[in-house]
mmCIF file of N, CA and C in Angstrom:
data_model
loop_
_atom_site.group_PDB
_atom_site.id
_atom_site.type_symbol
_atom_site.label_atom_id
_atom_site.label_comp_id
_atom_site.label_asym_id
_atom_site.label_seq_id
_atom_site.Cartn_x
_atom_site.Cartn_y
_atom_site.Cartn_z
ATOM 1 N N MET A 1 16.669 3.906 -2.798
ATOM 2 C CA MET A 1 16.731 3.395 -1.448
ATOM 3 C C MET A 1 15.482 2.538 -1.205
ATOM 4 N N SER A 2 15.688 1.366 -0.650
ATOM 5 C CA SER A 2 14.572 0.455 -0.389
ATOM 6 C C SER A 2 13.963 0.721 0.983
ATOM 7 N N LEU A 3 12.795 0.153 1.213
ATOM 8 C CA LEU A 3 12.157 0.274 2.527
ATOM 9 C C LEU A 3 13.026 -0.354 3.611
ATOM 10 N N THR A 4 13.689 -1.444 3.290
ATOM 11 C CA THR A 4 14.591 -2.079 4.246
ATOM 12 C C THR A 4 15.744 -1.134 4.583
ATOM 13 N N ASP A 5 16.303 -0.470 3.564
ATOM 14 C CA ASP A 5 17.370 0.510 3.786
ATOM 15 C C ASP A 5 16.892 1.669 4.653
ATOM 16 N N MET A 6 15.589 1.941 4.594
ATOM 17 C CA MET A 6 15.007 3.029 5.380
ATOM 18 C C MET A 6 14.683 2.575 6.808
ATOM 19 N N GLY A 7 14.982 1.305 7.127
ATOM 20 C CA GLY A 7 14.789 0.809 8.484
ATOM 21 C C GLY A 7 13.495 0.065 8.732
ATOM 22 N N HIS A 8 12.781 -0.293 7.668
ATOM 23 C CA HIS A 8 11.503 -0.982 7.816
ATOM 24 C C HIS A 8 11.660 -2.478 7.561
ATOM 25 N N GLU A 9 10.909 -3.273 8.308
ATOM 26 C CA GLU A 9 10.832 -4.707 8.034
ATOM 27 C C GLU A 9 9.799 -4.894 6.933
ATOM 28 N N VAL A 10 10.125 -5.681 5.924
ATOM 29 C CA VAL A 10 9.272 -5.804 4.748
ATOM 30 C C VAL A 10 8.874 -7.261 4.527
ATOM 31 N N LEU A 11 7.586 -7.476 4.280
ATOM 32 C CA LEU A 11 7.069 -8.767 3.831
ATOM 33 C C LEU A 11 6.668 -8.586 2.378
ATOM 34 N N GLU A 12 6.969 -9.557 1.536
ATOM 35 C CA GLU A 12 6.612 -9.460 0.123
ATOM 36 C C GLU A 12 5.590 -10.526 -0.233
ATOM 37 N N ALA A 13 4.736 -10.192 -1.193
ATOM 38 C CA ALA A 13 3.745 -11.138 -1.703
ATOM 39 C C ALA A 13 3.745 -11.053 -3.225
ATOM 40 N N ALA A 14 3.649 -12.201 -3.878
ATOM 41 C CA ALA A 14 3.687 -12.251 -5.334
ATOM 42 C C ALA A 14 2.371 -11.823 -5.976
ATOM 43 N N ASP A 15 1.277 -11.916 -5.227
ATOM 44 C CA ASP A 15 -0.027 -11.533 -5.769
ATOM 45 C C ASP A 15 -0.955 -11.134 -4.626
ATOM 46 N N GLY A 16 -2.142 -10.709 -4.982
ATOM 47 C CA GLY A 16 -3.089 -10.235 -3.981
ATOM 48 C C GLY A 16 -3.536 -11.303 -2.996
ATOM 49 N N TYR A 17 -3.715 -12.528 -3.482
ATOM 50 C CA TYR A 17 -4.113 -13.614 -2.578
ATOM 51 C C TYR A 17 -3.017 -13.897 -1.556
ATOM 52 N N GLU A 18 -1.776 -13.955 -2.036
ATOM 53 C CA GLU A 18 -0.648 -14.189 -1.138
ATOM 54 C C GLU A 18 -0.536 -13.053 -0.117
ATOM 55 N N ALA A 19 -0.867 -11.848 -0.540
ATOM 56 C CA ALA A 19 -0.835 -10.702 0.382
ATOM 57 C C ALA A 19 -1.834 -10.888 1.517
ATOM 58 N N THR A 20 -3.054 -11.331 1.198
ATOM 59 C CA THR A 20 -4.047 -11.508 2.264
ATOM 60 C C THR A 20 -3.626 -12.603 3.242
ATOM 61 N N VAL A 21 -2.978 -13.650 2.741
ATOM 62 C CA VAL A 21 -2.476 -14.710 3.629
ATOM 63 C C VAL A 21 -1.386 -14.145 4.537
ATOM 64 N N ALA A 22 -0.449 -13.394 3.963
ATOM 65 C CA ALA A 22 0.628 -12.791 4.759
ATOM 66 C C ALA A 22 0.063 -11.835 5.803
ATOM 67 N N LEU A 23 -0.981 -11.103 5.438
ATOM 68 C CA LEU A 23 -1.599 -10.164 6.377
ATOM 69 C C LEU A 23 -2.299 -10.898 7.518
ATOM 70 N N GLN A 24 -2.870 -12.054 7.226
ATOM 71 C CA GLN A 24 -3.518 -12.857 8.269
ATOM 72 C C GLN A 24 -2.500 -13.456 9.229
ATOM 73 N N GLU A 25 -1.352 -13.844 8.700
ATOM 74 C CA GLU A 25 -0.367 -14.593 9.482
ATOM 75 C C GLU A 25 0.674 -13.728 10.188
ATOM 76 N N ASN A 26 0.718 -12.437 9.891
ATOM 77 C CA ASN A 26 1.757 -11.568 10.439
ATOM 78 C C ASN A 26 1.161 -10.311 11.046
ATOM 79 N N ASP A 27 1.890 -9.743 11.982
ATOM 80 C CA ASP A 27 1.512 -8.470 12.587
ATOM 81 C C ASP A 27 2.057 -7.361 11.692
ATOM 82 N N VAL A 28 1.173 -6.684 10.989
ATOM 83 C CA VAL A 28 1.562 -5.689 9.991
ATOM 84 C C VAL A 28 0.979 -4.336 10.373
ATOM 85 N N ASP A 29 1.775 -3.292 10.211
ATOM 86 C CA ASP A 29 1.313 -1.930 10.493
ATOM 87 C C ASP A 29 0.811 -1.225 9.245
ATOM 88 N N ILE A 30 1.527 -1.429 8.123
ATOM 89 C CA ILE A 30 1.223 -0.700 6.892
ATOM 90 C C ILE A 30 1.274 -1.654 5.707
ATOM 91 N N LEU A 31 0.289 -1.531 4.826
ATOM 92 C CA LEU A 31 0.259 -2.273 3.567
ATOM 93 C C LEU A 31 0.586 -1.306 2.437
ATOM 94 N N LEU A 32 1.575 -1.649 1.630
ATOM 95 C CA LEU A 32 1.901 -0.913 0.409
ATOM 96 C C LEU A 32 1.601 -1.847 -0.740
ATOM 97 N N THR A 33 0.653 -1.469 -1.597
ATOM 98 C CA THR A 33 0.243 -2.353 -2.681
ATOM 99 C C THR A 33 0.090 -1.586 -3.984
ATOM 100 N N ASP A 34 0.384 -2.272 -5.067
ATOM 101 C CA ASP A 34 0.147 -1.723 -6.396
ATOM 102 C C ASP A 34 -1.318 -1.976 -6.743
ATOM 103 N N MET A 35 -1.865 -1.169 -7.622
ATOM 104 C CA MET A 35 -3.248 -1.367 -8.043
ATOM 105 C C MET A 35 -3.376 -2.653 -8.857
ATOM 106 N N GLN A 36 -2.504 -2.827 -9.845
ATOM 107 C CA GLN A 36 -2.622 -3.988 -10.724
ATOM 108 C C GLN A 36 -1.663 -5.080 -10.271
ATOM 109 N N MET A 37 -2.259 -6.162 -9.796
ATOM 110 C CA MET A 37 -1.498 -7.336 -9.371
ATOM 111 C C MET A 37 -2.252 -8.574 -9.834
ATOM 112 N N PRO A 38 -1.551 -9.694 -9.958
ATOM 113 C CA PRO A 38 -2.258 -10.941 -10.261
ATOM 114 C C PRO A 38 -3.162 -11.333 -9.090
ATOM 115 N N GLY A 39 -4.156 -12.123 -9.379
ATOM 116 C CA GLY A 39 -5.064 -12.593 -8.320
ATOM 117 C C GLY A 39 -6.040 -11.515 -7.934
ATOM 118 N N LEU A 40 -5.795 -10.859 -6.837
ATOM 119 C CA LEU A 40 -6.618 -9.730 -6.393
ATOM 120 C C LEU A 40 -5.908 -8.431 -6.739
ATOM 121 N N TYR A 41 -6.647 -7.457 -7.225
ATOM 122 C CA TYR A 41 -6.066 -6.131 -7.450
ATOM 123 C C TYR A 41 -5.840 -5.451 -6.103
ATOM 124 N N GLY A 42 -5.025 -4.410 -6.119
ATOM 125 C CA GLY A 42 -4.703 -3.688 -4.898
ATOM 126 C C GLY A 42 -5.921 -3.157 -4.169
ATOM 127 N N ASP A 43 -6.913 -2.656 -4.914
ATOM 128 C CA ASP A 43 -8.119 -2.137 -4.260
ATOM 129 C C ASP A 43 -8.880 -3.244 -3.536
ATOM 130 N N GLU A 44 -8.855 -4.456 -4.084
ATOM 131 C CA GLU A 44 -9.521 -5.586 -3.430
ATOM 132 C C GLU A 44 -8.788 -5.984 -2.147
ATOM 133 N N VAL A 45 -7.463 -5.930 -2.181
ATOM 134 C CA VAL A 45 -6.685 -6.233 -0.975
ATOM 135 C C VAL A 45 -6.970 -5.180 0.091
ATOM 136 N N ILE A 46 -7.046 -3.916 -0.312
ATOM 137 C CA ILE A 46 -7.342 -2.841 0.647
ATOM 138 C C ILE A 46 -8.730 -3.032 1.249
ATOM 139 N N ARG A 47 -9.704 -3.372 0.435
ATOM 140 C CA ARG A 47 -11.050 -3.629 0.978
ATOM 141 C C ARG A 47 -11.021 -4.799 1.964
ATOM 142 N N TRP A 48 -10.241 -5.830 1.653
ATOM 143 C CA TRP A 48 -10.094 -6.965 2.563
ATOM 144 C C TRP A 48 -9.496 -6.490 3.886
ATOM 145 N N VAL A 49 -8.461 -5.658 3.810
ATOM 146 C CA VAL A 49 -7.815 -5.127 5.014
ATOM 147 C C VAL A 49 -8.811 -4.327 5.842
ATOM 148 N N LYS A 50 -9.568 -3.454 5.209
ATOM 149 C CA LYS A 50 -10.504 -2.595 5.943
ATOM 150 C C LYS A 50 -11.582 -3.420 6.645
ATOM 151 N N THR A 51 -11.932 -4.569 6.090
ATOM 152 C CA THR A 51 -12.922 -5.454 6.702
ATOM 153 C C THR A 51 -12.318 -6.352 7.778
ATOM 154 N N ASN A 52 -11.135 -6.903 7.503
ATOM 155 C CA ASN A 52 -10.562 -7.934 8.371
ATOM 156 C C ASN A 52 -9.454 -7.472 9.310
ATOM 157 N N LYS A 53 -8.743 -6.428 8.948
ATOM 158 C CA LYS A 53 -7.618 -5.926 9.752
ATOM 159 C C LYS A 53 -7.623 -4.398 9.709
ATOM 160 N N PRO A 54 -8.676 -3.768 10.211
ATOM 161 C CA PRO A 54 -8.846 -2.319 10.035
ATOM 162 C C PRO A 54 -7.765 -1.450 10.682
ATOM 163 N N SER A 55 -6.947 -2.012 11.553
ATOM 164 C CA SER A 55 -5.882 -1.202 12.159
ATOM 165 C C SER A 55 -4.701 -0.992 11.212
ATOM 166 N N ILE A 56 -4.624 -1.782 10.139
ATOM 167 C CA ILE A 56 -3.527 -1.645 9.178
ATOM 168 C C ILE A 56 -3.773 -0.417 8.308
ATOM 169 N N LYS A 57 -2.791 0.451 8.218
ATOM 170 C CA LYS A 57 -2.847 1.608 7.324
ATOM 171 C C LYS A 57 -2.479 1.134 5.923
ATOM 172 N N THR A 58 -3.066 1.765 4.904
ATOM 173 C CA THR A 58 -2.868 1.286 3.540
ATOM 174 C C THR A 58 -2.376 2.382 2.608
ATOM 175 N N ILE A 59 -1.460 1.987 1.718
ATOM 176 C CA ILE A 59 -0.940 2.865 0.674
ATOM 177 C C ILE A 59 -1.177 2.159 -0.649
ATOM 178 N N LEU A 60 -1.881 2.817 -1.559
ATOM 179 C CA LEU A 60 -2.131 2.269 -2.890
ATOM 180 C C LEU A 60 -1.301 3.055 -3.888
ATOM 181 N N MET A 61 -0.589 2.345 -4.761
ATOM 182 C CA MET A 61 0.180 3.035 -5.791
ATOM 183 C C MET A 61 -0.267 2.568 -7.166
ATOM 184 N N SER A 62 -0.140 3.480 -8.120
ATOM 185 C CA SER A 62 -0.534 3.178 -9.492
ATOM 186 C C SER A 62 0.178 4.133 -10.439
ATOM 187 N N GLY A 63 0.350 3.694 -11.658
ATOM 188 C CA GLY A 63 0.914 4.546 -12.695
ATOM 189 C C GLY A 63 -0.147 5.328 -13.443
ATOM 190 N N HIS A 64 -1.399 5.193 -13.044
ATOM 191 C CA HIS A 64 -2.507 5.865 -13.723
ATOM 192 C C HIS A 64 -3.057 6.991 -12.849
ATOM 193 N N PRO A 65 -2.897 8.243 -13.263
ATOM 194 C CA PRO A 65 -3.339 9.382 -12.441
ATOM 195 C C PRO A 65 -4.821 9.337 -12.078
ATOM 196 N N ARG A 66 -5.653 8.765 -12.918
ATOM 197 C CA ARG A 66 -7.095 8.762 -12.637
ATOM 198 C C ARG A 66 -7.455 7.869 -11.449
ATOM 199 N N ILE A 67 -6.534 7.050 -10.997
ATOM 200 C CA ILE A 67 -6.782 6.147 -9.873
ATOM 201 C C ILE A 67 -6.786 6.900 -8.544
ATOM 202 N N LYS A 68 -6.235 8.098 -8.499
ATOM 203 C CA LYS A 68 -6.106 8.829 -7.233
ATOM 204 C C LYS A 68 -7.445 8.962 -6.503
ATOM 205 N N GLN A 69 -8.480 9.422 -7.173
ATOM 206 C CA GLN A 69 -9.794 9.574 -6.548
ATOM 207 C C GLN A 69 -10.353 8.217 -6.140
ATOM 208 N N TYR A 70 -10.174 7.231 -6.994
ATOM 209 C CA TYR A 70 -10.663 5.887 -6.700
ATOM 210 C C TYR A 70 -9.964 5.301 -5.476
ATOM 211 N N ALA A 71 -8.693 5.618 -5.290
ATOM 212 C CA ALA A 71 -7.937 5.117 -4.130
ATOM 213 C C ALA A 71 -8.627 5.511 -2.832
ATOM 214 N N ALA A 72 -9.066 6.749 -2.747
ATOM 215 C CA ALA A 72 -9.770 7.209 -1.545
ATOM 216 C C ALA A 72 -11.109 6.488 -1.402
ATOM 217 N N GLU A 73 -11.802 6.287 -2.505
ATOM 218 C CA GLU A 73 -13.101 5.620 -2.470
ATOM 219 C C GLU A 73 -12.992 4.163 -2.000
ATOM 220 N N CYS A 74 -11.898 3.497 -2.345
ATOM 221 C CA CYS A 74 -11.758 2.084 -1.943
ATOM 222 C C CYS A 74 -11.164 1.949 -0.547
ATOM 223 N N GLY A 75 -10.798 3.071 0.079
ATOM 224 C CA GLY A 75 -10.351 3.031 1.464
ATOM 225 C C GLY A 75 -8.870 3.212 1.700
ATOM 226 N N ALA A 76 -8.091 3.463 0.647
ATOM 227 C CA ALA A 76 -6.650 3.666 0.834
ATOM 228 C C ALA A 76 -6.414 4.909 1.684
ATOM 229 N N ASP A 77 -5.495 4.799 2.629
ATOM 230 C CA ASP A 77 -5.157 5.951 3.464
ATOM 231 C C ASP A 77 -4.297 6.952 2.707
ATOM 232 N N VAL A 78 -3.456 6.450 1.808
ATOM 233 C CA VAL A 78 -2.563 7.304 1.023
ATOM 234 C C VAL A 78 -2.476 6.732 -0.386
ATOM 235 N N TYR A 79 -2.350 7.621 -1.375
ATOM 236 C CA TYR A 79 -2.153 7.223 -2.768
ATOM 237 C C TYR A 79 -0.792 7.730 -3.231
ATOM 238 N N ILE A 80 -0.051 6.886 -3.937
ATOM 239 C CA ILE A 80 1.221 7.280 -4.538
ATOM 240 C C ILE A 80 1.126 7.036 -6.032
ATOM 241 N N GLU A 81 1.415 8.081 -6.819
ATOM 242 C CA GLU A 81 1.463 7.919 -8.262
ATOM 243 C C GLU A 81 2.875 7.510 -8.655
ATOM 244 N N LYS A 82 2.979 6.404 -9.369
ATOM 245 C CA LYS A 82 4.293 5.943 -9.818
ATOM 246 C C LYS A 82 4.775 6.842 -10.950
ATOM 247 N N GLY A 83 6.084 6.960 -11.056
ATOM 248 C CA GLY A 83 6.676 7.776 -12.104
ATOM 249 C C GLY A 83 6.826 9.216 -11.657
ATOM 250 N N GLY A 84 7.091 10.093 -12.591
ATOM 251 C CA GLY A 84 7.259 11.504 -12.269
ATOM 252 C C GLY A 84 8.681 11.817 -11.828
ATOM 253 N N LEU A 85 8.883 13.038 -11.373
ATOM 254 C CA LEU A 85 10.215 13.504 -11.025
ATOM 255 C C LEU A 85 10.619 13.202 -9.591
ATOM 256 N N THR A 86 9.653 12.984 -8.727
ATOM 257 C CA THR A 86 9.952 12.725 -7.322
ATOM 258 C C THR A 86 10.497 11.307 -7.161
ATOM 259 N N SER A 87 11.554 11.162 -6.382
ATOM 260 C CA SER A 87 12.164 9.846 -6.194
ATOM 261 C C SER A 87 11.232 8.922 -5.408
ATOM 262 N N TRP A 88 11.423 7.625 -5.622
ATOM 263 C CA TRP A 88 10.638 6.603 -4.931
ATOM 264 C C TRP A 88 10.749 6.761 -3.420
ATOM 265 N N SER A 89 11.970 6.904 -2.910
ATOM 266 C CA SER A 89 12.150 6.992 -1.455
ATOM 267 C C SER A 89 11.493 8.242 -0.888
ATOM 268 N N GLU A 90 11.506 9.329 -1.646
ATOM 269 C CA GLU A 90 10.846 10.557 -1.186
ATOM 270 C C GLU A 90 9.333 10.367 -1.135
ATOM 271 N N LYS A 91 8.776 9.711 -2.144
ATOM 272 C CA LYS A 91 7.334 9.449 -2.161
ATOM 273 C C LYS A 91 6.930 8.563 -0.985
ATOM 274 N N ILE A 92 7.701 7.516 -0.736
ATOM 275 C CA ILE A 92 7.400 6.611 0.373
ATOM 276 C C ILE A 92 7.537 7.341 1.702
ATOM 277 N N SER A 93 8.595 8.123 1.850
ATOM 278 C CA SER A 93 8.798 8.870 3.101
ATOM 279 C C SER A 93 7.627 9.801 3.378
ATOM 280 N N LYS A 94 7.169 10.511 2.353
ATOM 281 C CA LYS A 94 6.030 11.419 2.520
ATOM 282 C C LYS A 94 4.759 10.643 2.867
ATOM 283 N N ALA A 95 4.559 9.499 2.225
ATOM 284 C CA ALA A 95 3.375 8.682 2.513
ATOM 285 C C ALA A 95 3.405 8.177 3.954
ATOM 286 N N LEU A 96 4.563 7.723 4.400
ATOM 287 C CA LEU A 96 4.683 7.225 5.774
ATOM 288 C C LEU A 96 4.477 8.348 6.785
ATOM 289 N N GLU A 97 5.004 9.535 6.496
ATOM 290 C CA GLU A 97 4.794 10.688 7.380
ATOM 291 C C GLU A 97 3.311 11.016 7.490
ATOM 292 N N LYS A 98 2.613 10.988 6.350
ATOM 293 C CA LYS A 98 1.181 11.280 6.342
ATOM 294 C C LYS A 98 0.416 10.265 7.189
ATOM 295 N N ILE A 99 0.767 9.001 7.068
ATOM 296 C CA ILE A 99 0.096 7.961 7.849
ATOM 297 C C ILE A 99 0.369 8.136 9.335
ATOM 298 N N MET A 100 1.590 8.453 9.688
ATOM 299 C CA MET A 100 1.942 8.609 11.104
ATOM 300 C C MET A 100 1.242 9.809 11.742
ATOM 301 N N ARG A 101 0.952 10.828 10.950
ATOM 302 C CA ARG A 101 0.246 12.013 11.469
ATOM 303 C C ARG A 101 -1.238 11.754 11.651
ATOM 304 N N ALA A 102 -1.780 10.780 10.914
ATOM 305 C CA ALA A 102 -3.236 10.517 10.947
ATOM 306 C C ALA A 102 -3.671 9.924 12.264
#
């Protein structure tokens, strides 16, 4: 199930630089970003958000378990580990619930 199927409006960016432009030009509530992207990595986009658009909540995802601690250090509000037995939609739903409770 996609975020759109879950009732969310979604903006997409091909790389980290495009993401920062989209974030500047649009009213965004939540950023969902992968750690490894062309241009700027996800942690760099999150740092940009925390400096320039601090009201945006951030979710960092990665396939590397060791990134979890680093996600908190770079300012991500929630970390999602890719893969595993939990479905994508369940992981996203839990992340969104956590952000809404914060």
